[in-house]
PDB file of N, CA and C in Angstrom:
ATOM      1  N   UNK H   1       2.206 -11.420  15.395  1.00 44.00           N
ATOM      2  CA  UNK H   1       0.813 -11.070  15.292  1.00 44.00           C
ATOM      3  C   UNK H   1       0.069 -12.265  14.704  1.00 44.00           C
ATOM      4  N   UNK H   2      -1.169 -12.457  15.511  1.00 45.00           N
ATOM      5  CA  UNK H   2      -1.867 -13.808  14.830  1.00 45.00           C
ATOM      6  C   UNK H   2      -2.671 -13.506  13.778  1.00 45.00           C
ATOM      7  N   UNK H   3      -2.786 -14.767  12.859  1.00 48.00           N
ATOM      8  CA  UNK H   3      -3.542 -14.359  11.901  1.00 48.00           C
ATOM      9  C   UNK H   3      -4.900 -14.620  11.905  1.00 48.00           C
ATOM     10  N   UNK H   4      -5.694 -15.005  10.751  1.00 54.00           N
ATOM     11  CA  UNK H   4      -7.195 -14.753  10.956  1.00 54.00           C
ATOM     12  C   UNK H   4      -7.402 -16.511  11.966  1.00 54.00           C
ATOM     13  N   UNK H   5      -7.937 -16.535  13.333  1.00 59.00           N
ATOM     14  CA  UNK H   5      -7.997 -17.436  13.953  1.00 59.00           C
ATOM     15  C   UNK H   5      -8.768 -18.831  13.612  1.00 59.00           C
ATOM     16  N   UNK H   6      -8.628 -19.663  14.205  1.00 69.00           N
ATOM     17  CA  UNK H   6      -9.758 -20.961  13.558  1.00 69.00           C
ATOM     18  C   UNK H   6     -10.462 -20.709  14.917  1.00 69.00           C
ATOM     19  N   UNK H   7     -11.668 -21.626  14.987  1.00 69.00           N
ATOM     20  CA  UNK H   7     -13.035 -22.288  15.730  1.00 69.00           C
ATOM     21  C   UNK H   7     -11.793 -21.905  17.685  1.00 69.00           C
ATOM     22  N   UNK H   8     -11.427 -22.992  17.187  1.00 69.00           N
ATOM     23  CA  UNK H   8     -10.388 -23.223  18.883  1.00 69.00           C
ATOM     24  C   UNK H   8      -9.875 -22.420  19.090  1.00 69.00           C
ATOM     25  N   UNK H   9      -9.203 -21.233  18.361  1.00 87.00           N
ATOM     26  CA  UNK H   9      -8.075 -20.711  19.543  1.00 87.00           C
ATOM     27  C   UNK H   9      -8.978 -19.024  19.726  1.00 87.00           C
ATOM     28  N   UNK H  10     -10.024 -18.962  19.404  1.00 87.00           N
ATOM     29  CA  UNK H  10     -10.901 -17.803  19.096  1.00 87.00           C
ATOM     30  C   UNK H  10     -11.958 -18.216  20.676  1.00 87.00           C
ATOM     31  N   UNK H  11     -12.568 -19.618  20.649  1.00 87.00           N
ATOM     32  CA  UNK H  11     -13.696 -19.689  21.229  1.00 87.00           C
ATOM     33  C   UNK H  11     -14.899 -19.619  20.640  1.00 87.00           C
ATOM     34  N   UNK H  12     -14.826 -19.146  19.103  1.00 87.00           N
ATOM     35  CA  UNK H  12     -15.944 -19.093  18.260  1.00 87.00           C
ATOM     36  C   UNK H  12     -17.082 -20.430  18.071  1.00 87.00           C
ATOM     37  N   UNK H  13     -18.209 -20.522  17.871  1.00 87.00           N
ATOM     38  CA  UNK H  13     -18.665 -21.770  17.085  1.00 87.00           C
ATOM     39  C   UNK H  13     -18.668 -21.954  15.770  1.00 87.00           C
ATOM     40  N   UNK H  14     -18.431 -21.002  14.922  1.00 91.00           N
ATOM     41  CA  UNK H  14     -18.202 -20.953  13.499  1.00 91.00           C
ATOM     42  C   UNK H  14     -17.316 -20.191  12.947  1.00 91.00           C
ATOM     43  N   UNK H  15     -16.837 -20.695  11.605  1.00 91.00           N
ATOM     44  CA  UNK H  15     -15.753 -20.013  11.029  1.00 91.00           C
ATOM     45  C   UNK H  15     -16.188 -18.565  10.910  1.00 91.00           C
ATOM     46  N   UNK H  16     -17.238 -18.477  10.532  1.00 92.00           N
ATOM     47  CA  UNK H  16     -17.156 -17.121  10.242  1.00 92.00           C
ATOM     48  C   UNK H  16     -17.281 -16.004  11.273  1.00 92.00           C
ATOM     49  N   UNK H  17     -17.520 -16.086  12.701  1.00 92.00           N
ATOM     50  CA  UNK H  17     -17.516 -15.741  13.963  1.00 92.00           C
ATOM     51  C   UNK H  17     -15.684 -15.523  14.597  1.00 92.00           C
ATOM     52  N   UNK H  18     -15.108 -16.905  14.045  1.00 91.00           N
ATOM     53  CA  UNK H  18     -13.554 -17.386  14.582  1.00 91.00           C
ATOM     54  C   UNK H  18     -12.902 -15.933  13.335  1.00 91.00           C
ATOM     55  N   UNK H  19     -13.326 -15.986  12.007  1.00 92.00           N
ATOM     56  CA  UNK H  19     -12.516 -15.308  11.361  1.00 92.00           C
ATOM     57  C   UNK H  19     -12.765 -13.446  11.662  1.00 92.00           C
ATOM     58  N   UNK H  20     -14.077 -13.271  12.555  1.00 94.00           N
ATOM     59  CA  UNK H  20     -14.662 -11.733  12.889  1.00 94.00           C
ATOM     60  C   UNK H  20     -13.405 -11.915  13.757  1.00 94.00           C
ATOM     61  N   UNK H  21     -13.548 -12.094  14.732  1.00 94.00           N
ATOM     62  CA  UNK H  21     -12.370 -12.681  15.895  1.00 94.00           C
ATOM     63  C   UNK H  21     -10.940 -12.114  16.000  1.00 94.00           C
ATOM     64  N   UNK H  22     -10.553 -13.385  14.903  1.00 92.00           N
ATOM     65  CA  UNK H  22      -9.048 -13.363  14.631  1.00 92.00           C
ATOM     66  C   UNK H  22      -8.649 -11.710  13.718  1.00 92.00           C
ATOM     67  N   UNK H  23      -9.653 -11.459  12.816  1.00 95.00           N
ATOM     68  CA  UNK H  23      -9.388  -9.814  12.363  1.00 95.00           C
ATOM     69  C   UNK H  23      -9.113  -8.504  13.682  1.00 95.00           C
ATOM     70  N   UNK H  24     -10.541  -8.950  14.311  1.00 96.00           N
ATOM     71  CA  UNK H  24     -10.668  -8.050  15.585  1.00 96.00           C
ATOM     72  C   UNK H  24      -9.277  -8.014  16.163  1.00 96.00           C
ATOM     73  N   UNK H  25      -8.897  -9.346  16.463  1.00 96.00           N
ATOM     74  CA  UNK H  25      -7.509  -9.467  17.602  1.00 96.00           C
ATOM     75  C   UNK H  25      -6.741  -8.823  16.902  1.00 96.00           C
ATOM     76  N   UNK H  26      -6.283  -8.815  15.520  1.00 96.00           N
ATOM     77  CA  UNK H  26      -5.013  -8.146  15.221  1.00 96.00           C
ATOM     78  C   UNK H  26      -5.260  -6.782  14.910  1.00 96.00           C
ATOM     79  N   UNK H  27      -6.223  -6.119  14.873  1.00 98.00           N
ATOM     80  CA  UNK H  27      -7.016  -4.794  15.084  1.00 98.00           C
ATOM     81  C   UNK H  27      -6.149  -4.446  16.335  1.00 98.00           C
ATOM     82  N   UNK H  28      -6.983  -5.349  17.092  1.00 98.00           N
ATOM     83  CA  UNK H  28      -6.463  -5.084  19.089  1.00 98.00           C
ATOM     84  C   UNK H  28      -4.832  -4.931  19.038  1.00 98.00           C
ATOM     85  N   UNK H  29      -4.428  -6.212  18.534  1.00 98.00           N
ATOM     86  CA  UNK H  29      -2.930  -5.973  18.604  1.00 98.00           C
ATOM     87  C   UNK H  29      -1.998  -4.678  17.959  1.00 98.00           C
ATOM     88  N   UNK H  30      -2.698  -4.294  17.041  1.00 98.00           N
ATOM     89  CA  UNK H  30      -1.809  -3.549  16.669  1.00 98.00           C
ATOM     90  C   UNK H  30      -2.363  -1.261  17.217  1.00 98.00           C
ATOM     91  N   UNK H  31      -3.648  -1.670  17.492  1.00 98.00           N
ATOM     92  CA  UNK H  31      -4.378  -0.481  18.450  1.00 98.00           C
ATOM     93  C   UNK H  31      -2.894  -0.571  20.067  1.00 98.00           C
ATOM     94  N   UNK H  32      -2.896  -2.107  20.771  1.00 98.00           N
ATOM     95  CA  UNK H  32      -1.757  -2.235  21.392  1.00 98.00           C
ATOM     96  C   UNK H  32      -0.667  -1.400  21.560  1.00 98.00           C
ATOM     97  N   UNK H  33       0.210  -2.016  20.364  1.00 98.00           N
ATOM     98  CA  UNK H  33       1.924  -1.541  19.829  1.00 98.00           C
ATOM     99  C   UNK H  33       1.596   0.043  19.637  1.00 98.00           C
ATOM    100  N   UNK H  34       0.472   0.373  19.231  1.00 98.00           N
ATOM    101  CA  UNK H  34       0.212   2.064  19.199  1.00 98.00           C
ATOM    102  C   UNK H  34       0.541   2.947  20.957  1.00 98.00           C
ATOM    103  N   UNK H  35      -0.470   2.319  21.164  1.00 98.00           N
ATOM    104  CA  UNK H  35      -1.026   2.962  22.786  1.00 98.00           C
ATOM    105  C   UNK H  35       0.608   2.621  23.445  1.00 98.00           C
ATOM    106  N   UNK H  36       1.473   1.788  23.234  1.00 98.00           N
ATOM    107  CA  UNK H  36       2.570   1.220  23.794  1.00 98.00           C
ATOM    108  C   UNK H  36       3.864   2.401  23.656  1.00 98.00           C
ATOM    109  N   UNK H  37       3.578   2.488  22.230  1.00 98.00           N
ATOM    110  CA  UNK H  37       4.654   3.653  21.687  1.00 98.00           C
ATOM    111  C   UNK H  37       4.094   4.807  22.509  1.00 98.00           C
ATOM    112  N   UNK H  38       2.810   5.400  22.181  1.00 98.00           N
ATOM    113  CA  UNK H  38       2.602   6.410  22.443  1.00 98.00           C
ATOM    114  C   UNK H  38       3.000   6.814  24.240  1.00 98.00           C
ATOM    115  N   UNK H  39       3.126   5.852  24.857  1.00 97.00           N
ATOM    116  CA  UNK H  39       3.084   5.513  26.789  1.00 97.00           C
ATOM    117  C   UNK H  39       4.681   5.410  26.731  1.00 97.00           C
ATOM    118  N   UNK H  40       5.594   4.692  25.766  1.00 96.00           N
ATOM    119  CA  UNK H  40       7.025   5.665  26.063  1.00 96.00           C
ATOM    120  C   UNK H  40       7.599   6.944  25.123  1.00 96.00           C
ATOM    121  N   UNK H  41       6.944   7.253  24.629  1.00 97.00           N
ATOM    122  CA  UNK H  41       6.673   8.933  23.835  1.00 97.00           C
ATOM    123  C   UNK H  41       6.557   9.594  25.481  1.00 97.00           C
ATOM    124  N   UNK H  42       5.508   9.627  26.103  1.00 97.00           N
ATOM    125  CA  UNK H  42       4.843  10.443  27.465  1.00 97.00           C
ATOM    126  C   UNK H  42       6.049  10.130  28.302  1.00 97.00           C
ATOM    127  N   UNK H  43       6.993   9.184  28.758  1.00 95.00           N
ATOM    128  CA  UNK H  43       7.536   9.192  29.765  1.00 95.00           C
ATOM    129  C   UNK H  43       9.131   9.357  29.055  1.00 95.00           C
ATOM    130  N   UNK H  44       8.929   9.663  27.973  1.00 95.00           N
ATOM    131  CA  UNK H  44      10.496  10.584  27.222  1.00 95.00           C
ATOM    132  C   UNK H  44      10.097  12.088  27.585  1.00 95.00           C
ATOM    133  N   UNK H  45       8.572  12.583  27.602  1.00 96.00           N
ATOM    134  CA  UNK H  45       8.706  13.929  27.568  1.00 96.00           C
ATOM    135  C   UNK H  45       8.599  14.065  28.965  1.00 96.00           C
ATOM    136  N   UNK H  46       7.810  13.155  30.185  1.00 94.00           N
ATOM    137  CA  UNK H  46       8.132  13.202  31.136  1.00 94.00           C
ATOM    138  C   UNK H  46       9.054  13.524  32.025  1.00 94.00           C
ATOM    139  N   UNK H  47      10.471  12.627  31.174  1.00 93.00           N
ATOM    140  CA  UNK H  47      11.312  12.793  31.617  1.00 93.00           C
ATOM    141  C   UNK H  47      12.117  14.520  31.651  1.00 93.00           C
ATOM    142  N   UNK H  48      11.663  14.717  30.435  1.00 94.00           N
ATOM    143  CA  UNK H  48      11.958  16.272  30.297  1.00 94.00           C
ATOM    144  C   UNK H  48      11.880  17.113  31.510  1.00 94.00           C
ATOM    145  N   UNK H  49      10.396  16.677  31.669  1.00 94.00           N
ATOM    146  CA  UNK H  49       9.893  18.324  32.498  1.00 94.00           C
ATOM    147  C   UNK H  49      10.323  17.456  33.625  1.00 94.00           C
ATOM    148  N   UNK H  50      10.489  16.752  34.319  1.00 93.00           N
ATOM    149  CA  UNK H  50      11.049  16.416  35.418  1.00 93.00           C
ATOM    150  C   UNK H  50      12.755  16.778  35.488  1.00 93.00           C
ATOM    151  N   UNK H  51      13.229  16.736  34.446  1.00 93.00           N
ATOM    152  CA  UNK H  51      14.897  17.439  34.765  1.00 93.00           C
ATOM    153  C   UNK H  51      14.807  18.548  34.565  1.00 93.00           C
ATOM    154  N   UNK H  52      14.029  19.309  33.872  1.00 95.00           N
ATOM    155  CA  UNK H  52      14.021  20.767  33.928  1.00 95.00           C
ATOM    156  C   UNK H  52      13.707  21.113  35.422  1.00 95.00           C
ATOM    157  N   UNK H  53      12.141  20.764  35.555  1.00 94.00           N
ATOM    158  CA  UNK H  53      11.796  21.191  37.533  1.00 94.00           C
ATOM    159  C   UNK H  53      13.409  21.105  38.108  1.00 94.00           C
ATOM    160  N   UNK H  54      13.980  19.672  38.520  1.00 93.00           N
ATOM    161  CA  UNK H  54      14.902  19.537  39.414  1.00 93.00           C
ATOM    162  C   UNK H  54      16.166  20.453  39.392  1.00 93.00           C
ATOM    163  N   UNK H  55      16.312  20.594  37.650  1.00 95.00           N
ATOM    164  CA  UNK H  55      17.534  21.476  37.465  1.00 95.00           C
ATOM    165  C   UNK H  55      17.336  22.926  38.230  1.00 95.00           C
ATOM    166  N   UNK H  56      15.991  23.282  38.221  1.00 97.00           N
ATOM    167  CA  UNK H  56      15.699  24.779  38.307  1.00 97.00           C
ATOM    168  C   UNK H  56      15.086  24.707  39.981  1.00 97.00           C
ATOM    169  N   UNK H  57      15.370  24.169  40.612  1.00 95.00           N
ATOM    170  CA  UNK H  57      15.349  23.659  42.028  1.00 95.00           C
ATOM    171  C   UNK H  57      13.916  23.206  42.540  1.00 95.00           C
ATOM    172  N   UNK H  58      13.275  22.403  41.402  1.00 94.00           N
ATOM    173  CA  UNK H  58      12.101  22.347  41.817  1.00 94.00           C
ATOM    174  C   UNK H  58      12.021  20.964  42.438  1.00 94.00           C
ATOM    175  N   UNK H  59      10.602  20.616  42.524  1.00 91.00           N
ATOM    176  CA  UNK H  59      10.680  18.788  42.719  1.00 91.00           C
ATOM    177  C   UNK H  59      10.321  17.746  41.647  1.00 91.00           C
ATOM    178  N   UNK H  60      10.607  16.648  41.731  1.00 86.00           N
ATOM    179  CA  UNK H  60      10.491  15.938  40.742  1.00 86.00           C
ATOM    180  C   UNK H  60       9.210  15.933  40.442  1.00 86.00           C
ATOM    181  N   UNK H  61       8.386  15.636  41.192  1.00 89.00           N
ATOM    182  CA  UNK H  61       6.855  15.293  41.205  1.00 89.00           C
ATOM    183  C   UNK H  61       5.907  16.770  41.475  1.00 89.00           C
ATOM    184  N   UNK H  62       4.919  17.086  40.623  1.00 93.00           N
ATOM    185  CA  UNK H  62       4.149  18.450  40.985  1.00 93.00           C
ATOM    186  C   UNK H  62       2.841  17.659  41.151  1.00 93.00           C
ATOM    187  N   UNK H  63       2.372  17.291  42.520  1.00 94.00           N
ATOM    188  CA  UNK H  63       1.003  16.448  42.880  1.00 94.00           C
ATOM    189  C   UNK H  63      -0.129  17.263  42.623  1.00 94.00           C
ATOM    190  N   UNK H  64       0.027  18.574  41.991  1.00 96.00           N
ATOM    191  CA  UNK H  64      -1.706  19.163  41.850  1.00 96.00           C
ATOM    192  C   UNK H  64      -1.638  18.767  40.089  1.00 96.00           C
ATOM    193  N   UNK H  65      -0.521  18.473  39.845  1.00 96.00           N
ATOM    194  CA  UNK H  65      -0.650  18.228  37.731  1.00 96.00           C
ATOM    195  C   UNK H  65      -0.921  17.016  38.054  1.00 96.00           C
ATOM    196  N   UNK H  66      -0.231  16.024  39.008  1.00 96.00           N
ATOM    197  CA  UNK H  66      -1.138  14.539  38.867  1.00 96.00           C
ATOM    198  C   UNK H  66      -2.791  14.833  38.978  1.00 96.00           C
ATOM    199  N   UNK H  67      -2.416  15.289  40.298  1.00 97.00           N
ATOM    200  CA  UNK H  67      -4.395  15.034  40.543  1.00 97.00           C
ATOM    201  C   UNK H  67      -5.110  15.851  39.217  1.00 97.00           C
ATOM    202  N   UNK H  68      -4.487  16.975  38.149  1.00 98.00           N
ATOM    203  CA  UNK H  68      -5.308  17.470  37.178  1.00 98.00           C
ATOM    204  C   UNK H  68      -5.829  16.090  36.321  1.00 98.00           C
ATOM    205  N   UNK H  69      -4.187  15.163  35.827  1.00 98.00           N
ATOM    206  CA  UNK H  69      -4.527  14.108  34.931  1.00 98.00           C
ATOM    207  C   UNK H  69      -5.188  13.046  35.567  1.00 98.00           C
ATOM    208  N   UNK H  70      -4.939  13.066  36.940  1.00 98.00           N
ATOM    209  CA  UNK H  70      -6.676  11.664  37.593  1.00 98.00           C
ATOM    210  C   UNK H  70      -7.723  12.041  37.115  1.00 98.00           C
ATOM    211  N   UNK H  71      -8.015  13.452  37.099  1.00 98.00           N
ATOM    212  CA  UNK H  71      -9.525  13.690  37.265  1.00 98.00           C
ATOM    213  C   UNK H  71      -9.856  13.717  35.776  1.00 98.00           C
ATOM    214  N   UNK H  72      -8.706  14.062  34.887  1.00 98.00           N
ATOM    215  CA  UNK H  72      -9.522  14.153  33.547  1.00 98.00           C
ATOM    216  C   UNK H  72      -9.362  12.585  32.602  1.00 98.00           C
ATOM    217  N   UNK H  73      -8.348  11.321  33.335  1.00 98.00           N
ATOM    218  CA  UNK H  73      -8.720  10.018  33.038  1.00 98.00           C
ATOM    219  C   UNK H  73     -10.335   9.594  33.281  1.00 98.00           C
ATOM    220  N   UNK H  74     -10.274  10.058  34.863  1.00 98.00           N
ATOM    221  CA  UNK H  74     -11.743   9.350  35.478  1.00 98.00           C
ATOM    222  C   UNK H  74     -12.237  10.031  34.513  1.00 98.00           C
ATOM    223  N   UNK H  75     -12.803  11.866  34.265  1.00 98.00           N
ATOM    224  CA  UNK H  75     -13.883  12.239  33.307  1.00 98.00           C
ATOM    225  C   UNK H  75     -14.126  11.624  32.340  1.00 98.00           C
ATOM    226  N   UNK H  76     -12.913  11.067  31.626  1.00 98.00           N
ATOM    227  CA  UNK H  76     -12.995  10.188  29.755  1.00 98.00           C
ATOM    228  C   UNK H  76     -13.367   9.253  30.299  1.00 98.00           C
ATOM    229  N   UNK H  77     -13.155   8.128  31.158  1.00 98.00           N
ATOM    230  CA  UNK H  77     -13.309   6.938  31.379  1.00 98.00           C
ATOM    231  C   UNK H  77     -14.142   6.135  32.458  1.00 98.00           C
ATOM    232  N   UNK H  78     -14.219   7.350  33.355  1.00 98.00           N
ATOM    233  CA  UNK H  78     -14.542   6.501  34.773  1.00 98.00           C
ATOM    234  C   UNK H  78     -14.395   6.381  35.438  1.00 98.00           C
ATOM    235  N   UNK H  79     -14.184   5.037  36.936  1.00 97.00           N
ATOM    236  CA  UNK H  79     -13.884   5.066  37.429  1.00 97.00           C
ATOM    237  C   UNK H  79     -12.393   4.427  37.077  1.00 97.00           C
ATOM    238  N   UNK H  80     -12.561   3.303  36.607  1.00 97.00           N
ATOM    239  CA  UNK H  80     -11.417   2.481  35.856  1.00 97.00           C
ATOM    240  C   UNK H  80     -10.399   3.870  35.264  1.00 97.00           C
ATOM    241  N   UNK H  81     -11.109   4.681  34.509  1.00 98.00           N
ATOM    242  CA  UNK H  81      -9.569   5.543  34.137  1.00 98.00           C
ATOM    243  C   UNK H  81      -8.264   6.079  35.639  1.00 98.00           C
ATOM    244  N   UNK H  82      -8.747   5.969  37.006  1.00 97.00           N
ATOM    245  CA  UNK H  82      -8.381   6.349  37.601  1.00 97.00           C
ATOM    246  C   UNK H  82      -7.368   5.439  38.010  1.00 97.00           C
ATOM    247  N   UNK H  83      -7.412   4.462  38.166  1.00 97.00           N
ATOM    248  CA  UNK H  83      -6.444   3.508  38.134  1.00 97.00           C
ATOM    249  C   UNK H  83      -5.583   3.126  36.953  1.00 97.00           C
ATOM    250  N   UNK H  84      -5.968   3.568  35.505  1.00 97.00           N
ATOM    251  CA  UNK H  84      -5.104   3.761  34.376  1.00 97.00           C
ATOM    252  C   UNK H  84      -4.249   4.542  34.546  1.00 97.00           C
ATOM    253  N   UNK H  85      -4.654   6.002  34.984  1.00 98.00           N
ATOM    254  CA  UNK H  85      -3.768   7.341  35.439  1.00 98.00           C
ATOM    255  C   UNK H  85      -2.946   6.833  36.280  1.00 98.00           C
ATOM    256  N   UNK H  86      -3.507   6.185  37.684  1.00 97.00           N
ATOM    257  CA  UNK H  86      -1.935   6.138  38.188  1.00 97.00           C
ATOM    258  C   UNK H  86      -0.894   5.314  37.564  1.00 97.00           C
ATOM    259  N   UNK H  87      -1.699   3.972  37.101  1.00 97.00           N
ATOM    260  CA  UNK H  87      -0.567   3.197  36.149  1.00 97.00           C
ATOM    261  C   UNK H  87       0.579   3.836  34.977  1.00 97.00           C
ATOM    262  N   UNK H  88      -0.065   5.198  34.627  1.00 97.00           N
ATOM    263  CA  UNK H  88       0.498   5.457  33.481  1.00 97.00           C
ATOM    264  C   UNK H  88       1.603   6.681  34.605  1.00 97.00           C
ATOM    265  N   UNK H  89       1.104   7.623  35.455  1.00 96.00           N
ATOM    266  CA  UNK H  89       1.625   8.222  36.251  1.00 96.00           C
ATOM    267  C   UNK H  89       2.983   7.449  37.052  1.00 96.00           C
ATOM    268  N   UNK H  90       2.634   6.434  37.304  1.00 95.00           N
ATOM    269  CA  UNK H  90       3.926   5.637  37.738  1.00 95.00           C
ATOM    270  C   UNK H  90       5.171   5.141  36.634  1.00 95.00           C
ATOM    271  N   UNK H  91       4.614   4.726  35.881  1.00 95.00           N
ATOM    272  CA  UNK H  91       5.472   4.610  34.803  1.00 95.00           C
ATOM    273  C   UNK H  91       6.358   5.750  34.550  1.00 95.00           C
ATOM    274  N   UNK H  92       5.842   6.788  34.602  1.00 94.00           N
ATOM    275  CA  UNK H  92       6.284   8.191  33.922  1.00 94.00           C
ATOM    276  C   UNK H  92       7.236   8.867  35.289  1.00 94.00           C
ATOM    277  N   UNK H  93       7.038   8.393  36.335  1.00 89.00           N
ATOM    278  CA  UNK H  93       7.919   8.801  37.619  1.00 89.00           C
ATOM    279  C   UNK H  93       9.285   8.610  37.659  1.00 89.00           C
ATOM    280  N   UNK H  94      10.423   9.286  38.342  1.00 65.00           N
ATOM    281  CA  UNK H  94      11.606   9.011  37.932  1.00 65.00           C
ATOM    282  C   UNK H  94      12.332   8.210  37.363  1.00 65.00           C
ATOM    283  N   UNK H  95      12.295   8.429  35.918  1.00 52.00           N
ATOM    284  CA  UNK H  95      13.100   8.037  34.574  1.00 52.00           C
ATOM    285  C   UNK H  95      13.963   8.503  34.579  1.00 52.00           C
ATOM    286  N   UNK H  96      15.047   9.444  35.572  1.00 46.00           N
ATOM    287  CA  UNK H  96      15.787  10.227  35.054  1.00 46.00           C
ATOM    288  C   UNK H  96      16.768  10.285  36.297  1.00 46.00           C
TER     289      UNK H  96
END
């Protein structure tokens, strides 16, 4: 994790802009390692309900629970959340 940045590796024109910066980034970085954990937390429990379905003769994938979590990324986010959802939806696809 970087520490409070100088002028150059920020892009800032002043220290005290470079040091808002370099705080912010390790803010970011460590908001990061959160959202990171929490995205293989989802595809441990993923994995769950996907061996339960299959065990109990279902299918791996239930496409009306995806399309529930597209539509409620896009609602929080947008359009951009919709392309987060599938990113995170793919990730979370057979783990198991």
């Amino acid at each position: 994790m970087a520490t409070t940045g100088s002028i150059t590796d920020t892009g800032a024109r002043t220290d005290a802009a470079a040091a808002l910066i370099g705080d912010a980034r390790e803010r970011i970085d460590s908001l990061d390692d959160r959202i990171i954990g929490l995205i293989q937390e989802r595809m441990a429990v993923s994995a769950v309900i996907q061996e339960a379905r299959i065990t109990s003769g279902g299918r791996r994938v239930n496409l009306s629970r995806e399309m529930e979590i597209l539509g409620h990324y896009r609602d929080a986010l947008g359009r951009p959340g919709t392309s987060l959802a599938m990113t995170l939806l793919e990730l979370c696809r057979g783990r198991i």
